[in-house]
PDB file of C-alpha atoms and ligand atoms in Angstrom:
ATOM      1  CA  UNK A   1     -72.934 -32.848  47.393  1.00  0.00           C
ATOM      2  CA  UNK A   2     -70.021 -30.893  46.043  1.00  0.00           C
ATOM      3  CA  UNK A   3     -67.344 -31.823  43.537  1.00  0.00           C
ATOM      4  CA  UNK A   4     -63.996 -30.124  43.021  1.00  0.00           C
ATOM      5  CA  UNK A   5     -61.881 -30.429  39.874  1.00  0.00           C
ATOM      6  CA  UNK A   6     -58.500 -28.887  39.086  1.00  0.00           C
ATOM      7  CA  UNK A   7     -57.387 -28.342  35.497  1.00  0.00           C
ATOM      8  CA  UNK A   8     -54.153 -26.770  34.346  1.00  0.00           C
ATOM      9  CA  UNK A   9     -53.884 -24.313  31.511  1.00  0.00           C
ATOM     10  CA  UNK A  10     -51.986 -25.171  28.341  1.00  0.00           C
ATOM     11  CA  UNK A  11     -49.865 -23.393  25.779  1.00  0.00           C
ATOM     12  CA  UNK A  12     -50.407 -24.311  22.133  1.00  0.00           C
ATOM     13  CA  UNK A  13     -47.228 -25.336  20.291  1.00  0.00           C
ATOM     14  CA  UNK A  14     -49.260 -25.752  17.096  1.00  0.00           C
ATOM     15  CA  UNK A  15     -52.052 -23.190  17.278  1.00  0.00           C
ATOM     16  CA  UNK A  16     -55.787 -23.322  16.876  1.00  0.00           C
ATOM     17  CA  UNK A  17     -56.579 -20.124  14.944  1.00  0.00           C
ATOM     18  CA  UNK A  18     -59.819 -20.455  13.022  1.00  0.00           C
ATOM     19  CA  UNK A  19     -63.193 -22.176  13.201  1.00  0.00           C
ATOM     20  CA  UNK A  20     -64.803 -24.185  10.439  1.00  0.00           C
ATOM     21  CA  UNK A  21     -67.963 -24.396  12.577  1.00  0.00           C
ATOM     22  CA  UNK A  22     -68.377 -21.583  15.119  1.00  0.00           C
ATOM     23  CA  UNK A  23     -71.385 -23.196  16.858  1.00  0.00           C
ATOM     24  CA  UNK A  24     -69.716 -26.558  17.485  1.00  0.00           C
ATOM     25  CA  UNK A  25     -66.286 -24.904  17.779  1.00  0.00           C
ATOM     26  CA  UNK A  26     -64.763 -27.149  15.146  1.00  0.00           C
ATOM     27  CA  UNK A  27     -61.299 -25.780  14.295  1.00  0.00           C
ATOM     28  CA  UNK A  28     -59.807 -25.417  10.814  1.00  0.00           C
ATOM     29  CA  UNK A  29     -56.632 -27.195  11.981  1.00  0.00           C
ATOM     30  CA  UNK A  30     -55.586 -29.737  14.589  1.00  0.00           C
ATOM     31  CA  UNK A  31     -53.429 -28.356  17.408  1.00  0.00           C
ATOM     32  CA  UNK A  32     -50.827 -29.548  19.928  1.00  0.00           C
ATOM     33  CA  UNK A  33     -50.237 -28.175  23.420  1.00  0.00           C
ATOM     34  CA  UNK A  34     -48.123 -28.445  26.521  1.00  0.00           C
ATOM     35  CA  UNK A  35     -50.003 -28.446  29.846  1.00  0.00           C
ATOM     36  CA  UNK A  36     -48.462 -26.133  32.437  1.00  0.00           C
ATOM     37  CA  UNK A  37     -47.892 -27.220  36.006  1.00  0.00           C
ATOM     38  CA  UNK A  38     -47.808 -23.766  37.616  1.00  0.00           C
ATOM     39  CA  UNK A  39     -51.081 -22.335  36.241  1.00  0.00           C
ATOM     40  CA  UNK A  40     -54.467 -23.894  36.970  1.00  0.00           C
ATOM     41  CA  UNK A  41     -58.110 -23.369  37.856  1.00  0.00           C
ATOM     42  CA  UNK A  42     -59.778 -25.163  40.757  1.00  0.00           C
ATOM     43  CA  UNK A  43     -63.556 -25.299  40.465  1.00  0.00           C
ATOM     44  CA  UNK A  44     -66.103 -26.506  43.017  1.00  0.00           C
ATOM     45  CA  UNK A  45     -69.650 -27.236  41.903  1.00  0.00           C
ATOM     46  CA  UNK A  46     -72.629 -27.790  44.208  1.00  0.00           C
ATOM     47  CA  UNK A  47     -76.330 -28.325  43.595  1.00  0.00           C
ATOM     48  CA  UNK A  48     -77.762 -25.999  46.229  1.00  0.00           C
ATOM     49  CA  UNK A  49     -78.813 -22.907  44.312  1.00  0.00           C
ATOM     50  CA  UNK A  50     -82.123 -21.589  42.993  1.00  0.00           C
ATOM     51  CA  UNK A  51     -80.417 -20.310  39.837  1.00  0.00           C
ATOM     52  CA  UNK A  52     -76.921 -20.892  38.428  1.00  0.00           C
ATOM     53  CA  UNK A  53     -74.509 -18.779  40.431  1.00  0.00           C
ATOM     54  CA  UNK A  54     -70.890 -18.043  39.538  1.00  0.00           C
ATOM     55  CA  UNK A  55     -68.109 -17.039  41.931  1.00  0.00           C
ATOM     56  CA  UNK A  56     -64.544 -16.350  40.857  1.00  0.00           C
ATOM     57  CA  UNK A  57     -61.959 -16.035  43.597  1.00  0.00           C
ATOM     58  CA  UNK A  58     -64.871 -15.618  46.061  1.00  0.00           C
ATOM     59  CA  UNK A  59     -66.515 -12.751  44.160  1.00  0.00           C
ATOM     60  CA  UNK A  60     -69.880 -13.038  42.355  1.00  0.00           C
ATOM     61  CA  UNK A  61     -69.252 -13.019  38.641  1.00  0.00           C
ATOM     62  CA  UNK A  62     -71.537 -12.856  35.649  1.00  0.00           C
ATOM     63  CA  UNK A  63     -70.497 -14.461  32.389  1.00  0.00           C
ATOM     64  CA  UNK A  64     -72.922 -15.040  29.526  1.00  0.00           C
ATOM     65  CA  UNK A  65     -70.340 -17.378  28.068  1.00  0.00           C
ATOM     66  CA  UNK A  66     -70.450 -19.638  31.141  1.00  0.00           C
ATOM     67  CA  UNK A  67     -74.261 -19.458  31.428  1.00  0.00           C
ATOM     68  CA  UNK A  68     -74.584 -20.421  27.769  1.00  0.00           C
ATOM     69  CA  UNK A  69     -72.124 -23.262  28.316  1.00  0.00           C
ATOM     70  CA  UNK A  70     -74.137 -24.620  31.282  1.00  0.00           C
ATOM     71  CA  UNK A  71     -77.290 -24.479  29.118  1.00  0.00           C
ATOM     72  CA  UNK A  72     -75.451 -26.374  26.358  1.00  0.00           C
ATOM     73  CA  UNK A  73     -74.497 -29.034  28.950  1.00  0.00           C
ATOM     74  CA  UNK A  74     -78.192 -29.318  29.974  1.00  0.00           C
ATOM     75  CA  UNK A  75     -79.235 -29.760  26.328  1.00  0.00           C
ATOM     76  CA  UNK A  76     -76.561 -32.389  25.775  1.00  0.00           C
ATOM     77  CA  UNK A  77     -76.543 -34.343  29.049  1.00  0.00           C
ATOM     78  CA  UNK A  78     -80.153 -33.895  30.163  1.00  0.00           C
ATOM     79  CA  UNK A  79     -81.526 -31.207  32.447  1.00  0.00           C
ATOM     80  CA  UNK A  80     -79.952 -30.689  35.878  1.00  0.00           C
ATOM     81  CA  UNK A  81     -80.689 -28.498  38.893  1.00  0.00           C
ATOM     82  CA  UNK A  82     -79.168 -25.009  39.225  1.00  0.00           C
ATOM     83  CA  UNK A  83     -75.534 -25.012  40.301  1.00  0.00           C
ATOM     84  CA  UNK A  84     -73.220 -22.897  42.362  1.00  0.00           C
ATOM     85  CA  UNK A  85     -69.886 -22.784  40.552  1.00  0.00           C
ATOM     86  CA  UNK A  86     -66.978 -21.429  42.599  1.00  0.00           C
ATOM     87  CA  UNK A  87     -63.650 -21.097  40.787  1.00  0.00           C
ATOM     88  CA  UNK A  88     -60.231 -20.143  42.025  1.00  0.00           C
ATOM     89  CA  UNK A  89     -57.914 -19.060  39.278  1.00  0.00           C
ATOM     90  CA  UNK A  90     -54.243 -19.754  39.825  1.00  0.00           C
ATOM     91  CA  UNK A  91     -53.405 -18.346  36.420  1.00  0.00           C
ATOM     92  CA  UNK A  92     -51.844 -15.069  37.548  1.00  0.00           C
ATOM     93  CA  UNK A  93     -53.352 -12.286  35.460  1.00  0.00           C
ATOM     94  CA  UNK A  94     -49.753 -11.059  35.293  1.00  0.00           C
ATOM     95  CA  UNK A  95     -48.680 -14.187  33.457  1.00  0.00           C
ATOM     96  CA  UNK A  96     -50.549 -13.251  30.307  1.00  0.00           C
ATOM     97  CA  UNK A  97     -51.934 -16.733  29.850  1.00  0.00           C
ATOM     98  CA  UNK A  98     -55.582 -17.222  29.012  1.00  0.00           C
ATOM     99  CA  UNK A  99     -57.472 -18.872  31.850  1.00  0.00           C
ATOM    100  CA  UNK A 100     -60.336 -20.022  29.609  1.00  0.00           C
ATOM    101  CA  UNK A 101     -58.609 -23.342  28.835  1.00  0.00           C
ATOM    102  CA  UNK A 102     -58.218 -24.363  32.475  1.00  0.00           C
ATOM    103  CA  UNK A 103     -61.555 -22.770  33.473  1.00  0.00           C
ATOM    104  CA  UNK A 104     -63.739 -24.626  30.955  1.00  0.00           C
ATOM    105  CA  UNK A 105     -61.880 -27.908  31.498  1.00  0.00           C
ATOM    106  CA  UNK A 106     -62.267 -27.721  35.306  1.00  0.00           C
ATOM    107  CA  UNK A 107     -65.922 -26.672  34.971  1.00  0.00           C
ATOM    108  CA  UNK A 108     -66.756 -29.546  32.597  1.00  0.00           C
ATOM    109  CA  UNK A 109     -65.020 -32.088  34.822  1.00  0.00           C
ATOM    110  CA  UNK A 110     -66.629 -30.790  38.027  1.00  0.00           C
ATOM    111  CA  UNK A 111     -70.181 -30.527  36.634  1.00  0.00           C
ATOM    112  CA  UNK A 112     -70.254 -33.955  35.003  1.00  0.00           C
ATOM    113  CA  UNK A 113     -68.793 -35.649  38.080  1.00  0.00           C
ATOM    114  CA  UNK A 114     -71.212 -33.786  40.356  1.00  0.00           C
ATOM    115  CA  UNK A 115     -74.021 -35.232  38.199  1.00  0.00           C
ATOM    116  CA  UNK A 116     -72.634 -38.711  38.819  1.00  0.00           C
ATOM    117  CA  UNK A 117     -71.491 -39.167  35.214  1.00  0.00           C
ATOM    118  CA  UNK A 118     -68.182 -40.967  34.878  1.00  0.00           C
ATOM    119  CA  UNK A 119     -67.085 -39.612  31.501  1.00  0.00           C
ATOM    120  CA  UNK A 120     -63.700 -40.341  29.990  1.00  0.00           C
ATOM    121  CA  UNK A 121     -61.374 -37.477  29.090  1.00  0.00           C
ATOM    122  CA  UNK A 122     -62.141 -37.732  25.359  1.00  0.00           C
ATOM    123  CA  UNK A 123     -65.836 -37.204  26.023  1.00  0.00           C
ATOM    124  CA  UNK A 124     -65.042 -34.395  28.448  1.00  0.00           C
ATOM    125  CA  UNK A 125     -62.767 -32.767  25.872  1.00  0.00           C
ATOM    126  CA  UNK A 126     -65.615 -32.744  23.307  1.00  0.00           C
ATOM    127  CA  UNK A 127     -67.901 -31.016  25.805  1.00  0.00           C
ATOM    128  CA  UNK A 128     -65.309 -28.470  26.991  1.00  0.00           C
ATOM    129  CA  UNK A 129     -64.443 -27.645  23.348  1.00  0.00           C
ATOM    130  CA  UNK A 130     -67.862 -25.994  23.079  1.00  0.00           C
ATOM    131  CA  UNK A 131     -66.915 -23.512  25.838  1.00  0.00           C
ATOM    132  CA  UNK A 132     -63.366 -22.775  24.685  1.00  0.00           C
ATOM    133  CA  UNK A 133     -61.511 -24.708  21.995  1.00  0.00           C
ATOM    134  CA  UNK A 134     -58.227 -24.694  23.886  1.00  0.00           C
ATOM    135  CA  UNK A 135     -59.990 -26.217  26.948  1.00  0.00           C
ATOM    136  CA  UNK A 136     -60.338 -29.505  25.041  1.00  0.00           C
ATOM    137  CA  UNK A 137     -56.571 -30.011  25.511  1.00  0.00           C
ATOM    138  CA  UNK A 138     -56.451 -29.263  29.263  1.00  0.00           C
ATOM    139  CA  UNK A 139     -57.689 -32.688  30.444  1.00  0.00           C
ATOM    140  CA  UNK A 140     -54.316 -34.248  29.697  1.00  0.00           C
ATOM    141  CA  UNK A 141     -50.917 -33.895  31.278  1.00  0.00           C
ATOM    142  CA  UNK A 142     -47.841 -32.818  29.322  1.00  0.00           C
ATOM    143  CA  UNK A 143     -48.491 -32.967  25.554  1.00  0.00           C
ATOM    144  CA  UNK A 144     -51.976 -33.156  24.050  1.00  0.00           C
ATOM    145  CA  UNK A 145     -53.346 -33.145  20.522  1.00  0.00           C
ATOM    146  CA  UNK A 146     -56.777 -31.818  19.552  1.00  0.00           C
ATOM    147  CA  UNK A 147     -57.931 -33.519  16.351  1.00  0.00           C
ATOM    148  CA  UNK A 148     -59.843 -31.002  14.263  1.00  0.00           C
ATOM    149  CA  UNK A 149     -62.431 -33.613  13.225  1.00  0.00           C
ATOM    150  CA  UNK A 150     -65.408 -32.937  10.975  1.00  0.00           C
ATOM    151  CA  UNK A 151     -68.304 -33.106  13.444  1.00  0.00           C
ATOM    152  CA  UNK A 152     -68.967 -33.042  17.178  1.00  0.00           C
ATOM    153  CA  UNK A 153     -67.947 -36.673  17.685  1.00  0.00           C
ATOM    154  CA  UNK A 154     -64.660 -36.525  15.778  1.00  0.00           C
ATOM    155  CA  UNK A 155     -63.315 -33.240  17.212  1.00  0.00           C
ATOM    156  CA  UNK A 156     -61.671 -34.149  20.520  1.00  0.00           C
ATOM    157  CA  UNK A 157     -58.311 -34.076  22.255  1.00  0.00           C
ATOM    158  CA  UNK A 158     -56.165 -36.911  23.521  1.00  0.00           C
ATOM    159  CA  UNK A 159     -52.837 -37.388  25.202  1.00  0.00           C
ATOM    160  CA  UNK A 160     -49.717 -37.478  23.059  1.00  0.00           C
ATOM    161  CA  UNK A 161     -47.855 -40.002  25.131  1.00  0.00           C
ATOM    162  CA  UNK A 162     -44.324 -38.687  25.144  1.00  0.00           C
ATOM    163  CA  UNK A 163     -41.031 -39.348  26.911  1.00  0.00           C
ATOM    164  CA  UNK A 164     -40.223 -37.136  29.931  1.00  0.00           C
ATOM    165  CA  UNK A 165     -38.173 -34.136  28.922  1.00  0.00           C
ATOM    166  CA  UNK A 166     -36.910 -31.027  30.750  1.00  0.00           C
ATOM    167  CA  UNK A 167     -38.976 -28.545  28.719  1.00  0.00           C
ATOM    168  CA  UNK A 168     -39.811 -25.188  30.317  1.00  0.00           C
ATOM    169  CA  UNK A 169     -41.645 -22.014  29.359  1.00  0.00           C
ATOM    170  CA  UNK A 170     -40.610 -18.493  30.325  1.00  0.00           C
ATOM    171  CA  UNK A 171     -43.685 -16.258  30.316  1.00  0.00           C
ATOM    172  CA  UNK A 172     -42.934 -12.582  29.682  1.00  0.00           C
ATOM    173  CA  UNK A 173     -45.813 -10.246  30.374  1.00  0.00           C
ATOM    174  CA  UNK A 174     -45.778  -6.869  28.694  1.00  0.00           C
ATOM    175  CA  UNK A 175     -48.245  -4.269  29.801  1.00  0.00           C
ATOM    176  CA  UNK A 176     -50.521  -2.832  27.184  1.00  0.00           C
ATOM    177  CA  UNK A 177     -53.174  -0.200  26.915  1.00  0.00           C
ATOM    178  CA  UNK A 178     -54.404  -1.605  23.617  1.00  0.00           C
ATOM    179  CA  UNK A 179     -57.969  -2.785  23.283  1.00  0.00           C
ATOM    180  CA  UNK A 180     -57.982  -6.545  23.253  1.00  0.00           C
ATOM    181  CA  UNK A 181     -59.304  -8.411  20.220  1.00  0.00           C
ATOM    182  CA  UNK A 182     -60.927 -11.579  21.614  1.00  0.00           C
ATOM    183  CA  UNK A 183     -59.882 -14.917  20.142  1.00  0.00           C
ATOM    184  CA  UNK A 184     -63.174 -15.540  18.299  1.00  0.00           C
ATOM    185  CA  UNK A 185     -63.053 -12.101  16.676  1.00  0.00           C
ATOM    186  CA  UNK A 186     -59.327 -12.443  15.939  1.00  0.00           C
ATOM    187  CA  UNK A 187     -59.917 -15.792  14.214  1.00  0.00           C
ATOM    188  CA  UNK A 188     -62.791 -14.360  12.162  1.00  0.00           C
ATOM    189  CA  UNK A 189     -60.524 -11.586  10.870  1.00  0.00           C
ATOM    190  CA  UNK A 190     -57.480 -13.822  10.305  1.00  0.00           C
ATOM    191  CA  UNK A 191     -59.541 -16.178   8.121  1.00  0.00           C
ATOM    192  CA  UNK A 192     -59.925 -13.324   5.600  1.00  0.00           C
ATOM    193  CA  UNK A 193     -56.148 -13.170   5.012  1.00  0.00           C
ATOM    194  CA  UNK A 194     -55.102 -14.216   1.477  1.00  0.00           C
ATOM    195  CA  UNK A 195     -52.501 -16.396   3.244  1.00  0.00           C
ATOM    196  CA  UNK A 196     -55.034 -18.285   5.351  1.00  0.00           C
ATOM    197  CA  UNK A 197     -55.304 -21.384   3.111  1.00  0.00           C
ATOM    198  CA  UNK A 198     -51.494 -21.671   3.025  1.00  0.00           C
ATOM    199  CA  UNK A 199     -51.373 -21.380   6.811  1.00  0.00           C
ATOM    200  CA  UNK A 200     -53.854 -24.250   7.158  1.00  0.00           C
ATOM    201  CA  UNK A 201     -51.784 -26.382   4.776  1.00  0.00           C
ATOM    202  CA  UNK A 202     -48.474 -25.582   6.503  1.00  0.00           C
ATOM    203  CA  UNK A 203     -50.038 -26.280   9.873  1.00  0.00           C
ATOM    204  CA  UNK A 204     -50.756 -29.909   8.879  1.00  0.00           C
ATOM    205  CA  UNK A 205     -47.071 -30.456   8.007  1.00  0.00           C
ATOM    206  CA  UNK A 206     -45.939 -28.673  11.197  1.00  0.00           C
ATOM    207  CA  UNK A 207     -48.291 -30.872  13.231  1.00  0.00           C
ATOM    208  CA  UNK A 208     -46.630 -34.013  11.883  1.00  0.00           C
ATOM    209  CA  UNK A 209     -43.126 -32.610  12.432  1.00  0.00           C
ATOM    210  CA  UNK A 210     -44.059 -31.517  15.954  1.00  0.00           C
ATOM    211  CA  UNK A 211     -45.262 -35.015  16.860  1.00  0.00           C
ATOM    212  CA  UNK A 212     -41.946 -36.457  15.654  1.00  0.00           C
ATOM    213  CA  UNK A 213     -39.971 -33.819  17.602  1.00  0.00           C
ATOM    214  CA  UNK A 214     -41.938 -34.584  20.784  1.00  0.00           C
ATOM    215  CA  UNK A 215     -41.355 -38.332  20.423  1.00  0.00           C
ATOM    216  CA  UNK A 216     -37.627 -37.598  19.956  1.00  0.00           C
ATOM    217  CA  UNK A 217     -37.584 -35.245  23.040  1.00  0.00           C
ATOM    218  CA  UNK A 218     -35.990 -32.710  20.712  1.00  0.00           C
ATOM    219  CA  UNK A 219     -36.731 -29.419  22.506  1.00  0.00           C
ATOM    220  CA  UNK A 220     -34.821 -27.385  19.925  1.00  0.00           C
ATOM    221  CA  UNK A 221     -36.987 -28.771  17.144  1.00  0.00           C
ATOM    222  CA  UNK A 222     -40.172 -28.362  19.209  1.00  0.00           C
ATOM    223  CA  UNK A 223     -39.259 -24.696  19.725  1.00  0.00           C
ATOM    224  CA  UNK A 224     -38.299 -24.102  16.091  1.00  0.00           C
ATOM    225  CA  UNK A 225     -41.597 -25.468  14.767  1.00  0.00           C
ATOM    226  CA  UNK A 226     -43.687 -23.756  17.467  1.00  0.00           C
ATOM    227  CA  UNK A 227     -42.094 -20.373  16.738  1.00  0.00           C
ATOM    228  CA  UNK A 228     -42.669 -20.672  12.980  1.00  0.00           C
ATOM    229  CA  UNK A 229     -46.277 -21.704  13.554  1.00  0.00           C
ATOM    230  CA  UNK A 230     -46.994 -18.852  15.990  1.00  0.00           C
ATOM    231  CA  UNK A 231     -45.337 -16.121  13.912  1.00  0.00           C
ATOM    232  CA  UNK A 232     -47.282 -17.258  10.835  1.00  0.00           C
ATOM    233  CA  UNK A 233     -50.502 -17.108  12.874  1.00  0.00           C
ATOM    234  CA  UNK A 234     -49.735 -13.495  13.815  1.00  0.00           C
ATOM    235  CA  UNK A 235     -48.920 -12.651  10.177  1.00  0.00           C
ATOM    236  CA  UNK A 236     -52.494 -13.669   9.309  1.00  0.00           C
ATOM    237  CA  UNK A 237     -53.815 -11.002  11.680  1.00  0.00           C
ATOM    238  CA  UNK A 238     -51.696  -8.342  10.005  1.00  0.00           C
ATOM    239  CA  UNK A 239     -52.656  -9.416   6.484  1.00  0.00           C
ATOM    240  CA  UNK A 240     -56.399  -9.894   7.172  1.00  0.00           C
ATOM    241  CA  UNK A 241     -58.570  -8.319   4.475  1.00  0.00           C
ATOM    242  CA  UNK A 242     -61.228  -7.596   7.081  1.00  0.00           C
ATOM    243  CA  UNK A 243     -59.989  -5.261   9.851  1.00  0.00           C
ATOM    244  CA  UNK A 244     -56.288  -6.192   9.934  1.00  0.00           C
ATOM    245  CA  UNK A 245     -54.731  -5.900  13.379  1.00  0.00           C
ATOM    246  CA  UNK A 246     -51.806  -7.006  15.493  1.00  0.00           C
ATOM    247  CA  UNK A 247     -51.424  -8.170  19.090  1.00  0.00           C
ATOM    248  CA  UNK A 248     -47.773  -7.055  19.053  1.00  0.00           C
ATOM    249  CA  UNK A 249     -46.593  -3.992  20.944  1.00  0.00           C
ATOM    250  CA  UNK A 250     -43.113  -2.452  20.826  1.00  0.00           C
ATOM    251  CA  UNK A 251     -42.231  -4.537  23.884  1.00  0.00           C
ATOM    252  CA  UNK A 252     -43.333  -7.694  22.053  1.00  0.00           C
ATOM    253  CA  UNK A 253     -40.991  -6.893  19.165  1.00  0.00           C
ATOM    254  CA  UNK A 254     -38.131  -6.055  21.572  1.00  0.00           C
ATOM    255  CA  UNK A 255     -38.560  -9.402  23.346  1.00  0.00           C
ATOM    256  CA  UNK A 256     -38.579 -11.262  20.016  1.00  0.00           C
ATOM    257  CA  UNK A 257     -35.287  -9.553  19.119  1.00  0.00           C
ATOM    258  CA  UNK A 258     -33.805 -10.526  22.507  1.00  0.00           C
ATOM    259  CA  UNK A 259     -34.947 -14.122  22.024  1.00  0.00           C
ATOM    260  CA  UNK A 260     -33.163 -14.238  18.648  1.00  0.00           C
ATOM    261  CA  UNK A 261     -30.026 -12.723  20.291  1.00  0.00           C
ATOM    262  CA  UNK A 262     -30.083 -15.327  23.059  1.00  0.00           C
ATOM    263  CA  UNK A 263     -30.378 -18.061  20.461  1.00  0.00           C
ATOM    264  CA  UNK A 264     -27.285 -16.716  18.714  1.00  0.00           C
ATOM    265  CA  UNK A 265     -25.453 -16.955  22.064  1.00  0.00           C
ATOM    266  CA  UNK A 266     -26.302 -20.645  22.180  1.00  0.00           C
ATOM    267  CA  UNK A 267     -29.319 -20.596  24.485  1.00  0.00           C
ATOM    268  CA  UNK A 268     -32.353 -22.668  23.585  1.00  0.00           C
ATOM    269  CA  UNK A 269     -35.029 -20.002  23.245  1.00  0.00           C
ATOM    270  CA  UNK A 270     -38.015 -19.928  20.904  1.00  0.00           C
ATOM    271  CA  UNK A 271     -40.987 -17.596  21.080  1.00  0.00           C
ATOM    272  CA  UNK A 272     -44.690 -18.281  20.879  1.00  0.00           C
ATOM    273  CA  UNK A 273     -47.602 -15.847  21.332  1.00  0.00           C
ATOM    274  CA  UNK A 274     -51.354 -16.209  21.720  1.00  0.00           C
ATOM    275  CA  UNK A 275     -54.188 -13.681  21.499  1.00  0.00           C
ATOM    276  CA  UNK A 276     -52.216 -10.927  23.209  1.00  0.00           C
ATOM    277  CA  UNK A 277     -48.835  -9.168  23.318  1.00  0.00           C
ATOM    278  CA  UNK A 278     -47.180 -11.471  25.870  1.00  0.00           C
ATOM    279  CA  UNK A 279     -44.321 -13.664  24.742  1.00  0.00           C
ATOM    280  CA  UNK A 280     -43.851 -17.225  25.972  1.00  0.00           C
ATOM    281  CA  UNK A 281     -40.373 -18.599  25.473  1.00  0.00           C
ATOM    282  CA  UNK A 282     -39.932 -22.325  24.955  1.00  0.00           C
ATOM    283  CA  UNK A 283     -36.678 -23.508  26.502  1.00  0.00           C
ATOM    284  CA  UNK A 284     -35.153 -26.103  28.825  1.00  0.00           C
ATOM    285  CA  UNK A 285     -35.296 -26.080  32.626  1.00  0.00           C
ATOM    286  CA  UNK A 286     -31.529 -25.461  32.625  1.00  0.00           C
ATOM    287  CA  UNK A 287     -31.713 -22.408  30.354  1.00  0.00           C
ATOM    288  CA  UNK A 288     -34.921 -20.878  31.781  1.00  0.00           C
ATOM    289  CA  UNK A 289     -33.229 -18.974  34.682  1.00  0.00           C
ATOM    290  CA  UNK A 290     -30.573 -17.606  32.276  1.00  0.00           C
ATOM    291  CA  UNK A 291     -33.296 -16.361  29.947  1.00  0.00           C
ATOM    292  CA  UNK A 292     -35.145 -14.747  32.858  1.00  0.00           C
ATOM    293  CA  UNK A 293     -32.040 -12.905  34.042  1.00  0.00           C
ATOM    294  CA  UNK A 294     -31.125 -11.665  30.550  1.00  0.00           C
ATOM    295  CA  UNK A 295     -34.643 -10.426  29.858  1.00  0.00           C
ATOM    296  CA  UNK A 296     -34.903  -8.813  33.272  1.00  0.00           C
ATOM    297  CA  UNK A 297     -31.585  -7.005  32.761  1.00  0.00           C
ATOM    298  CA  UNK A 298     -32.640  -5.693  29.342  1.00  0.00           C
ATOM    299  CA  UNK A 299     -36.232  -4.846  30.314  1.00  0.00           C
ATOM    300  CA  UNK A 300     -36.461  -4.277  34.104  1.00  0.00           C
ATOM    301  CA  UNK A 301     -40.258  -3.707  34.065  1.00  0.00           C
ATOM    302  CA  UNK A 302     -41.064  -7.091  32.560  1.00  0.00           C
ATOM    303  CA  UNK A 303     -42.981  -9.531  34.727  1.00  0.00           C
ATOM    304  CA  UNK A 304     -41.477 -12.994  34.227  1.00  0.00           C
ATOM    305  CA  UNK A 305     -42.525 -16.465  35.332  1.00  0.00           C
ATOM    306  CA  UNK A 306     -41.150 -19.936  34.647  1.00  0.00           C
ATOM    307  CA  UNK A 307     -43.573 -22.777  33.961  1.00  0.00           C
ATOM    308  CA  UNK A 308     -42.934 -26.500  33.525  1.00  0.00           C
ATOM    309  CA  UNK A 309     -44.879 -29.436  32.122  1.00  0.00           C
ATOM    310  CA  UNK A 310     -47.909 -30.329  34.243  1.00  0.00           C
ATOM    311  CA  UNK A 311     -50.543 -32.949  34.973  1.00  0.00           C
ATOM    312  CA  UNK A 312     -54.005 -33.505  33.550  1.00  0.00           C
ATOM    313  CA  UNK A 313     -57.326 -32.857  35.285  1.00  0.00           C
ATOM    314  CA  UNK A 314     -57.679 -34.179  38.834  1.00  0.00           C
ATOM    315  CA  UNK A 315     -60.461 -34.318  41.380  1.00  0.00           C
ATOM    316  CA  UNK A 316     -60.467 -33.840  45.149  1.00  0.00           C
ATOM    317  CA  UNK A 317     -62.168 -37.100  46.049  1.00  0.00           C
TER     318      UNK A 317
HETATM  319  O1  LIG B 401     -59.729 -21.425  23.206  1.00  0.00           O
HETATM  320  P1  LIG B 401     -59.818 -20.021  22.742  1.00  0.00           P
HETATM  321  O2  LIG B 401     -61.116 -19.727  22.071  1.00  0.00           O
HETATM  322  O3  LIG B 401     -59.506 -19.034  23.832  1.00  0.00           O
HETATM  323  O4  LIG B 401     -58.697 -19.790  21.597  1.00  0.00           O
HETATM  324  C1  LIG B 401     -57.332 -20.046  21.837  1.00  0.00           C
HETATM  325  C2  LIG B 401     -56.485 -19.481  20.754  1.00  0.00           C
HETATM  326  C3  LIG B 401     -54.988 -19.497  21.006  1.00  0.00           C
HETATM  327  O5  LIG B 401     -54.694 -19.457  22.378  1.00  0.00           O
HETATM  328  C4  LIG B 401     -54.375 -18.271  20.348  1.00  0.00           C
HETATM  329  C5  LIG B 401     -54.324 -20.724  20.367  1.00  0.00           C
HETATM  330  C6  LIG B 401     -54.530 -22.050  21.053  1.00  0.00           C
HETATM  331  O6  LIG B 401     -54.529 -23.061  20.333  1.00  0.00           O
HETATM  332  O7  LIG B 401     -54.647 -22.097  22.296  1.00  0.00           O
END
């Protein structure tokens, strides 16, 4: 038997940036995301191997993180036979979006279905959270909320049922030679910032405001809150007591200046950034092409993509 699942990646509008339990991956704050139609991982799982085998885009691949995750699934769900896991990533490396959200969501969905378990998305989100926190949100289409919770059972994501709206994301990839600080390490450092407790507090208020903005289809407000939340997250990295750092490059700063300029011209454009230098610009479908052409004119080497709101996990059968 084989089972194929497709999960789309998501961009956090209210970020997850800190763990209160690193083993269970319980976050210090709840988070809200938008699932992206254009970027996804398609994973096929089959039970015909003598040891777990991983293939990404047809190439053998070794990942301790995925092996550990499969072992965690065996401990939690009961033992199962070795698996071949073949993933195709349609998250262009050029887009600067992490593929771990879509990868761990698709893997969790494909493995559990292959085992004949019909788990609901909340249960799946709890399992996927253990592989990558942001993956908990990728089971749902459009807007999702991951409740921080206080234990394994209470930390899960669910859909934020919202009206349809023409939201879009312009993804601007800047090239960098900087050594990457992984998200777990980045969170560990950020938590040592003297501003961390304030960030956690502000995040709770921003989460409430974001839910209201989403229900009102107010893209300007969604963007305003998301930008404030993301920039404050990146300030934590700079003000960390332990190994301060930044993901920003000169290009990142230039793009942020251009985004502010475009806003002054009347375009809807708000920036958000994750664990890297790439800037994602929250806008409307009508303004996205204008933003792309302005950025491209100012910075001809930028790689730009437009993404729109996408669906939750789906299966081939
Ligand atoms: O899911 P992880 O461990 O890759 O961490 C994701 C962290 C951010 O992308 C920066 C924020 C988020 O909520 O997705």
